[in-house]
PDB file of C-alpha atoms and ligand atoms in Angstrom:
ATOM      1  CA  UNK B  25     -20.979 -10.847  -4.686  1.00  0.00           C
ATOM      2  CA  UNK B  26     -17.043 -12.152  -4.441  1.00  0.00           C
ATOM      3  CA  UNK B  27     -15.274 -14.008  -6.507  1.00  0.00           C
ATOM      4  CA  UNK B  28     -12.256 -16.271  -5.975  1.00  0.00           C
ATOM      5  CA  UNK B  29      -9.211 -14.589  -7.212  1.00  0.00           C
ATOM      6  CA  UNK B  30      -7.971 -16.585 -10.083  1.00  0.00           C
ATOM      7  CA  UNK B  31      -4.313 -17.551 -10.716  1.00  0.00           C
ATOM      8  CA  UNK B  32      -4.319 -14.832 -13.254  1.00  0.00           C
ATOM      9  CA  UNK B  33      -5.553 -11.830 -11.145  1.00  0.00           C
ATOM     10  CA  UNK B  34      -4.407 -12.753  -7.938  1.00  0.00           C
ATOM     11  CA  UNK B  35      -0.708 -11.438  -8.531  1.00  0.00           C
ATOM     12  CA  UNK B  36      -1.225  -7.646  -9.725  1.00  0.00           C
ATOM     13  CA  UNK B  37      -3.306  -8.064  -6.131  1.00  0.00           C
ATOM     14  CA  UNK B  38      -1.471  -9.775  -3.963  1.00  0.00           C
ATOM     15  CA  UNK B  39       2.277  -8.633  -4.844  1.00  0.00           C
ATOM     16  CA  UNK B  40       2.062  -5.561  -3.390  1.00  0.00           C
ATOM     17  CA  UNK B  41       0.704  -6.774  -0.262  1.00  0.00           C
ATOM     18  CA  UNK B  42       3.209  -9.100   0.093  1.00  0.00           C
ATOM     19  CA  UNK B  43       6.154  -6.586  -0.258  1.00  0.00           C
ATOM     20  CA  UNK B  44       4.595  -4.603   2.724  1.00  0.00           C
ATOM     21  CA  UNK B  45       4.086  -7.716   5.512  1.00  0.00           C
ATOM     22  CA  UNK B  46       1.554  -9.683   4.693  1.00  0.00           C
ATOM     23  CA  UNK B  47       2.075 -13.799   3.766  1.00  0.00           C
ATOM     24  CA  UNK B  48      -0.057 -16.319   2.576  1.00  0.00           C
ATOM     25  CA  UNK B  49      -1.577 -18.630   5.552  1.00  0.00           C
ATOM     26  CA  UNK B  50      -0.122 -22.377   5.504  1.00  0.00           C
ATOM     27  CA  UNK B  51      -2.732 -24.779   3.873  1.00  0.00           C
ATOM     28  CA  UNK B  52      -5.399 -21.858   3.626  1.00  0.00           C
ATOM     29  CA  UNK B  53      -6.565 -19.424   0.857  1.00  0.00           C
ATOM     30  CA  UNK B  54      -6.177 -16.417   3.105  1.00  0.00           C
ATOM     31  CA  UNK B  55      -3.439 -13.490   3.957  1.00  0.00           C
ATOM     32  CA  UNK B  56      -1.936 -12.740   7.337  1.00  0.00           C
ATOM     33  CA  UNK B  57       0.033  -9.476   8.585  1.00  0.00           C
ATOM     34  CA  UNK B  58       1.178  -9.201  12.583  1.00  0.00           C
ATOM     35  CA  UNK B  59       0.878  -5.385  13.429  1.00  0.00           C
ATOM     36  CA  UNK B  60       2.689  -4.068  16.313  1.00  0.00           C
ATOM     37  CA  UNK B  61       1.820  -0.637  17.932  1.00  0.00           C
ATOM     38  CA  UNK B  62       3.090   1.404  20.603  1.00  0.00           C
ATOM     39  CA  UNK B  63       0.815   0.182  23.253  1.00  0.00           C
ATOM     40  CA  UNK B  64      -2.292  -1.352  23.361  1.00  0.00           C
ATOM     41  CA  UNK B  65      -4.774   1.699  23.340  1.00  0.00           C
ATOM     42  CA  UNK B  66      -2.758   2.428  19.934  1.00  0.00           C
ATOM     43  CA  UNK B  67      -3.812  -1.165  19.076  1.00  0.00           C
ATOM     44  CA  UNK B  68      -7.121  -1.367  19.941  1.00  0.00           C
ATOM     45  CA  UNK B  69      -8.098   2.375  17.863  1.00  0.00           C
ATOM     46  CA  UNK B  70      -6.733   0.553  15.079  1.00  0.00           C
ATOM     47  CA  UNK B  71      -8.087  -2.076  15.427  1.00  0.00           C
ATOM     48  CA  UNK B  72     -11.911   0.298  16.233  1.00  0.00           C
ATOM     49  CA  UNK B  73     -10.981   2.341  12.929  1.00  0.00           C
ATOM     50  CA  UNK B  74     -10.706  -1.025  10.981  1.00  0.00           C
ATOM     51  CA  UNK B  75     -13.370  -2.629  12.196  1.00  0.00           C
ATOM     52  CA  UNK B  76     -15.688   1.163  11.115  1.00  0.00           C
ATOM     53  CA  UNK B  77     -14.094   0.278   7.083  1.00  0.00           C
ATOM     54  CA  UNK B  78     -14.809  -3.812   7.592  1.00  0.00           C
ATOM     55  CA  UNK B  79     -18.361  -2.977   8.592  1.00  0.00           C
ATOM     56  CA  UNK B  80     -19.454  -0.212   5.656  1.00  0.00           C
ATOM     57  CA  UNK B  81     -17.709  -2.557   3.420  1.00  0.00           C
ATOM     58  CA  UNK B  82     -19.722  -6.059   4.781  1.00  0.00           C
ATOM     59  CA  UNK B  83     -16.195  -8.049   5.041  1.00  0.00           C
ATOM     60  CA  UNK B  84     -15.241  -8.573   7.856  1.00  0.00           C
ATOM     61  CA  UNK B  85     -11.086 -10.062   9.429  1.00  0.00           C
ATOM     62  CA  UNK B  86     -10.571 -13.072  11.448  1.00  0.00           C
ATOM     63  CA  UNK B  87      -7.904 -11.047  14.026  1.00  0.00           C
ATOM     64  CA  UNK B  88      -6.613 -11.726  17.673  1.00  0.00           C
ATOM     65  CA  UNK B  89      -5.229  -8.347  19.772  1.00  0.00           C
ATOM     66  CA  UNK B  90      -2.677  -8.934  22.816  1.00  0.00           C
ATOM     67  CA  UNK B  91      -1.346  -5.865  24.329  1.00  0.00           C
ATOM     68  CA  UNK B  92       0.403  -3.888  21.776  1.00  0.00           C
ATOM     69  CA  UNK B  93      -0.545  -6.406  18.492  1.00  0.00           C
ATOM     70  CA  UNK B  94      -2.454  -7.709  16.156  1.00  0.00           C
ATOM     71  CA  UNK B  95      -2.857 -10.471  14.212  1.00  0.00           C
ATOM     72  CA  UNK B  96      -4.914 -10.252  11.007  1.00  0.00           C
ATOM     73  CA  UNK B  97      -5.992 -12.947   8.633  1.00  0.00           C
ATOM     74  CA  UNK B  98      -8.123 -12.074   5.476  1.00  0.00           C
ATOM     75  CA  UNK B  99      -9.909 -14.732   3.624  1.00  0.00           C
ATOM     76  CA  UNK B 100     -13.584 -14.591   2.584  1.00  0.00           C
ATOM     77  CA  UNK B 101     -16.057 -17.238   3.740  1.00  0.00           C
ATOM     78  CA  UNK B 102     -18.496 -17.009   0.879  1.00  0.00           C
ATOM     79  CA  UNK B 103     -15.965 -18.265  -1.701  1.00  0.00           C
ATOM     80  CA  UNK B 104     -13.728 -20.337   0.560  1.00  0.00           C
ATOM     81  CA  UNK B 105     -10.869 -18.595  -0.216  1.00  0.00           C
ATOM     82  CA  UNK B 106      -9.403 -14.986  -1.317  1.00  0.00           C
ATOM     83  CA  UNK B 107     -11.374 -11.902  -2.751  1.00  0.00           C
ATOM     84  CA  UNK B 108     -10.615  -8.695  -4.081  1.00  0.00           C
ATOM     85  CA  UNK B 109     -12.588  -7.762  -1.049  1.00  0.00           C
ATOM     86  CA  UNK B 110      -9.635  -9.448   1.226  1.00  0.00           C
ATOM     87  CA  UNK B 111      -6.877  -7.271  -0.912  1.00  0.00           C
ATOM     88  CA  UNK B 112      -9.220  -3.947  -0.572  1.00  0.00           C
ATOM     89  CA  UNK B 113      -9.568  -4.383   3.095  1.00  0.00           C
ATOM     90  CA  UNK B 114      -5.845  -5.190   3.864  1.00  0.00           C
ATOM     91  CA  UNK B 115      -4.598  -2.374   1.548  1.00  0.00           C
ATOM     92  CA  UNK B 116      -7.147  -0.174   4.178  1.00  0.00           C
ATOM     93  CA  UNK B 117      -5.671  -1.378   6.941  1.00  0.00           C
ATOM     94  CA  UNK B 118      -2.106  -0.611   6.002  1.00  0.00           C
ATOM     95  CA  UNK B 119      -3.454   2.855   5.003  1.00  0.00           C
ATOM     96  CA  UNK B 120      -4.673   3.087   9.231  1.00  0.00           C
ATOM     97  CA  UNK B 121      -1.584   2.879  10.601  1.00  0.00           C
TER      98      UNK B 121
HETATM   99  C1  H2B K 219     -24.145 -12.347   5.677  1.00  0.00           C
HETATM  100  C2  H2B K 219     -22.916 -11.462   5.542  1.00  0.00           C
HETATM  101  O1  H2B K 219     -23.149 -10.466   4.572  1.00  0.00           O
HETATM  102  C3  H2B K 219     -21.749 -12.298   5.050  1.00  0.00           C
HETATM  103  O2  H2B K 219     -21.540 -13.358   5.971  1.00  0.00           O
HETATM  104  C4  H2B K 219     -20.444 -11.477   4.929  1.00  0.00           C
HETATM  105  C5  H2B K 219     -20.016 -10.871   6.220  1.00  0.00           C
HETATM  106  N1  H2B K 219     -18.589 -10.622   6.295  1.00  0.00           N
HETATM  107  C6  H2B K 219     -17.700 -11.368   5.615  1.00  0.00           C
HETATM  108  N2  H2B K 219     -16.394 -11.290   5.857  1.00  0.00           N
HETATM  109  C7  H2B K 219     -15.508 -12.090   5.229  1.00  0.00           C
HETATM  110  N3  H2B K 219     -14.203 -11.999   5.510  1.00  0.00           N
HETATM  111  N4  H2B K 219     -15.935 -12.986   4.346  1.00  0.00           N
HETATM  112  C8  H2B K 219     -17.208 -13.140   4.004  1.00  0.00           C
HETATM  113  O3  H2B K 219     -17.543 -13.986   3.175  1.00  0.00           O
HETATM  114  C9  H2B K 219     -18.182 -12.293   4.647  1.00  0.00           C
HETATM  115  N5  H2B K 219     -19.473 -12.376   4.369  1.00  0.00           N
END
């Protein structure tokens, strides 16, 4: 089961995240990066080989693809709010590119 990040563990998790694209979502407890690919069949593998990692790992992004991006925003329902899961998942994706 998730847990909330606290204020204390959230930074170690977060930081580096933040130094490679992604931001904190205005008025939400969540993470969002804007990948841009070639074209959108670059996109959309992506976006399949993410989706393979989101489903063995049960956590799943809220994301919108048109053409050659991708907007992804990480949050996780269960605890209203960010997870290590969201951190694990986003450090993944960055790893897909
Ligand atoms: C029932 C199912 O295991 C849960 O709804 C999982 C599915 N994927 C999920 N994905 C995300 N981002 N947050 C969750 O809390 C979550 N919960």
């Amino acid at each position: 089961m998730s847990e909330k990040l606290s204020e204390e563990t959230r930074g170690p998790l977060l930081d580096p995240l933040m130094r490679n694209g992604w931001h904190m979502v205005e008025g939400r407890d969540a993470i969002a990066k804007m990948f841009e690919f070639e074209n959108f069949v670059d996109a959309f593998g992506w976006m399949t080989r993410a989706a393979i990692w989101a489903e063995k790992w049960n956590h799943h992004p809220e994301w919108r693809n048109v053409y050659n991006r991708v907007e992804v925003v990480l949050t996780t329902h269960d605890v209203d709010g960010l997870s290590a899961q969201d951190a694990k998942l986003a450090r993944k994706m960055d790893a897909l590119v």
